[in-house]
C-alpha positions as MATLAB code, in Angstrom:
seq = 'MKVSVRPFHREDALTITELADDKMLADTIGLPHPYEFSHAEEWIRSHPSLWEADEEYNFAIEYQSGIVGTIVIRRNKVHDAGELGYWIGSRFWGRGYATSAVEKILSFGFRDLGLNRMWAMVRDSNIGSRTVLEKTGFVEEAVLRQARRRGSDFEDCLLYAITRRDYQSLE';
ca = [
     -26.547  -79.454   42.558;
     -25.903  -80.415   38.948;
     -26.071  -77.892   36.052;
     -25.209  -78.047   32.653;
     -23.067  -75.968   30.437;
     -23.302  -75.410   26.656;
     -22.314  -72.867   24.132;
     -24.646  -69.655   23.709;
     -26.951  -69.126   20.836;
     -28.091  -65.787   19.723;
     -31.442  -66.200   21.164;
     -29.749  -66.033   24.579;
     -28.953  -62.275   24.432;
     -32.052  -61.364   26.287;
     -31.746  -63.854   29.422;
     -27.829  -62.666   29.734;
     -29.217  -59.275   29.500;
     -31.682  -59.337   31.952;
     -29.122  -60.969   34.278;
     -26.046  -59.020   33.979;
     -27.771  -55.722   34.078;
     -27.639  -55.743   37.943;
     -25.900  -53.081   39.883;
     -24.916  -55.619   42.563;
     -23.144  -58.165   39.846;
     -21.625  -55.274   38.165;
     -19.965  -53.952   41.444;
     -18.725  -57.370   42.136;
     -17.326  -58.506   39.069;
     -16.736  -55.347   36.931;
     -19.713  -55.675   34.360;
     -20.851  -52.507   32.617;
     -23.920  -50.977   34.225;
     -26.136  -50.399   32.798;
     -25.769  -53.749   30.681;
     -27.505  -53.540   27.446;
     -29.150  -55.880   24.739;
     -26.316  -54.573   22.396;
     -23.707  -55.896   24.800;
     -24.942  -59.381   25.209;
     -25.577  -59.634   21.227;
     -21.934  -58.405   20.402;
     -20.584  -60.593   23.010;
     -22.533  -63.912   21.882;
     -21.686  -62.950   18.422;
     -17.785  -62.851   19.149;
     -17.882  -66.621   20.471;
     -17.745  -68.741   17.181;
     -14.659  -66.933   16.151;
     -12.927  -67.259   19.294;
     -13.918  -71.206   19.594;
     -12.697  -71.576   16.121;
      -9.359  -69.907   16.872;
      -9.028  -71.945   20.250;
      -8.777  -68.645   22.063;
     -11.697  -68.582   24.304;
     -14.527  -71.005   25.309;
     -17.566  -69.478   26.678;
     -20.514  -71.243   28.049;
     -24.215  -70.816   29.504;
     -24.647  -72.255   32.748;
     -28.188  -73.582   32.795;
     -30.080  -74.869   35.705;
     -33.697  -76.676   34.798;
     -33.379  -75.299   31.222;
     -33.056  -71.713   32.258;
     -29.576  -69.743   32.267;
     -28.271  -68.948   35.643;
     -24.920  -67.378   34.337;
     -21.954  -67.747   32.032;
     -18.398  -69.324   32.483;
     -15.126  -69.275   30.133;
     -11.869  -70.543   29.600;
      -9.341  -68.099   27.802;
      -6.778  -70.336   26.728;
      -3.006  -69.522   26.584;
      -1.269  -72.206   24.162;
       2.190  -71.331   24.495;
       1.805  -72.226   28.296;
      -1.007  -74.786   28.271;
      -2.855  -72.705   30.767;
      -6.443  -71.549   30.694;
      -7.728  -68.304   32.409;
     -11.041  -69.313   34.019;
     -13.952  -66.619   34.424;
     -17.676  -66.890   35.584;
     -20.546  -65.293   37.009;
     -23.695  -66.146   38.241;
     -26.970  -63.777   38.169;
     -27.431  -62.217   42.072;
     -30.769  -63.936   42.404;
     -29.151  -67.415   42.051;
     -26.388  -66.878   44.309;
     -25.464  -69.498   47.134;
     -27.208  -72.508   45.458;
     -23.941  -74.179   44.349;
     -24.666  -73.237   40.625;
     -20.804  -71.899   40.289;
     -19.303  -74.794   41.952;
     -20.981  -77.403   39.826;
     -20.254  -75.332   36.690;
     -16.666  -74.884   37.655;
     -16.112  -78.788   38.395;
     -17.903  -79.432   34.870;
     -15.247  -76.733   33.014;
     -12.118  -78.201   34.902;
     -12.979  -81.578   33.235;
     -13.274  -79.703   29.770;
     -10.133  -77.824   30.496;
      -7.958  -80.657   31.546;
      -9.342  -83.671   29.739;
     -10.995  -82.045   26.296;
      -8.193  -78.918   25.853;
      -5.435  -80.648   27.819;
      -4.403  -77.831   29.892;
      -1.545  -78.328   32.495;
      -2.910  -75.258   34.768;
      -5.981  -73.148   35.173;
      -5.956  -70.083   37.026;
      -8.641  -67.419   38.207;
      -8.251  -63.823   39.455;
     -10.956  -62.751   42.078;
     -11.486  -59.459   44.025;
     -10.686  -59.977   47.840;
     -14.017  -58.698   48.610;
     -15.758  -61.453   46.641;
     -16.364  -64.291   49.398;
     -18.431  -66.330   47.196;
     -16.297  -66.673   44.608;
     -13.411  -67.359   46.548;
     -15.183  -70.297   48.185;
     -16.110  -71.739   44.968;
     -12.570  -72.083   43.984;
     -11.314  -73.457   47.336;
     -13.934  -75.957   47.061;
     -13.161  -76.987   43.453;
      -9.615  -77.551   44.387;
      -7.760  -74.126   43.578;
      -5.404  -73.017   45.696;
      -4.757  -69.226   46.701;
      -1.198  -67.960   45.250;
      -0.686  -64.511   45.276;
      -2.436  -60.960   46.410;
      -2.277  -58.601   43.551;
      -2.698  -55.442   45.272;
      -4.724  -52.931   44.144;
      -5.304  -54.742   41.102;
      -8.875  -53.621   40.137;
     -10.803  -50.185   40.247;
     -13.914  -49.983   42.388;
     -15.576  -46.785   42.272;
     -13.109  -44.142   42.975;
     -10.764  -46.542   45.031;
      -8.616  -49.777   44.211;
      -8.961  -53.437   45.912;
      -6.871  -56.046   46.038;
      -7.150  -59.302   44.138;
      -6.498  -62.509   44.970;
      -4.878  -65.084   42.256;
      -6.116  -69.000   42.318;
      -4.712  -71.702   40.428;
      -5.016  -75.540   39.904;
      -2.833  -78.184   38.324;
      -3.199  -80.735   36.143;
      -1.429  -82.816   38.894;
      -3.900  -81.139   41.574;
      -6.905  -81.956   39.424;
      -6.057  -85.790   38.849;
      -5.645  -86.014   42.715;
      -8.895  -85.055   43.314;
     -10.732  -87.604   41.143;
];
C-alpha cells in the first residue's frame, strides 16, 4: 500500500472537515466533535508559520489523489526529537494507509530533519495505532496511567519510540 504525503492547501479544509467530523474518530483520538469547517480552516492556516519556525510539520495523507488522513511531526530542537501524531478517516481504517504514511514520515524525520528520536503516545485501547507503530519499528517504552480523559473516565496511554539507530537497523 503506497500513499503520498504532502503539505496541506487551503482547499483541503472541506475534506478534513468531512473526515474529522466523525464521533468514532473523535472518541479514538480526542478530536473535537462536532468538527466544524472553521476548525479545519484555522488548523490549516497555522501550518506555514509552524513549518517556518521549524516546530511542526503537518502533512495530508493521500491515496489515489484523495486525502485519507493526516500526519504530523512536532519537533523538539533541543533534544533532536519529534513527536509523531496521525489519524486516518474511519472509513479508511485497516487498509495500511497509516503504516505507509508513518514509514514516509520516519524517513523525513530522520533523514531530512536529522532527528535522533521519534515518539508517539496512543490510547491503550487504540489497537490499530499500536499495531501501526509496532510494524514500523517503534518500541513500547512506558504506560502513562490515566493520561487521557475519555468521557467521564480516564484511560491509560502507551508511549512508543524509535531512535535513529533503530531506524537505520531496519533499512
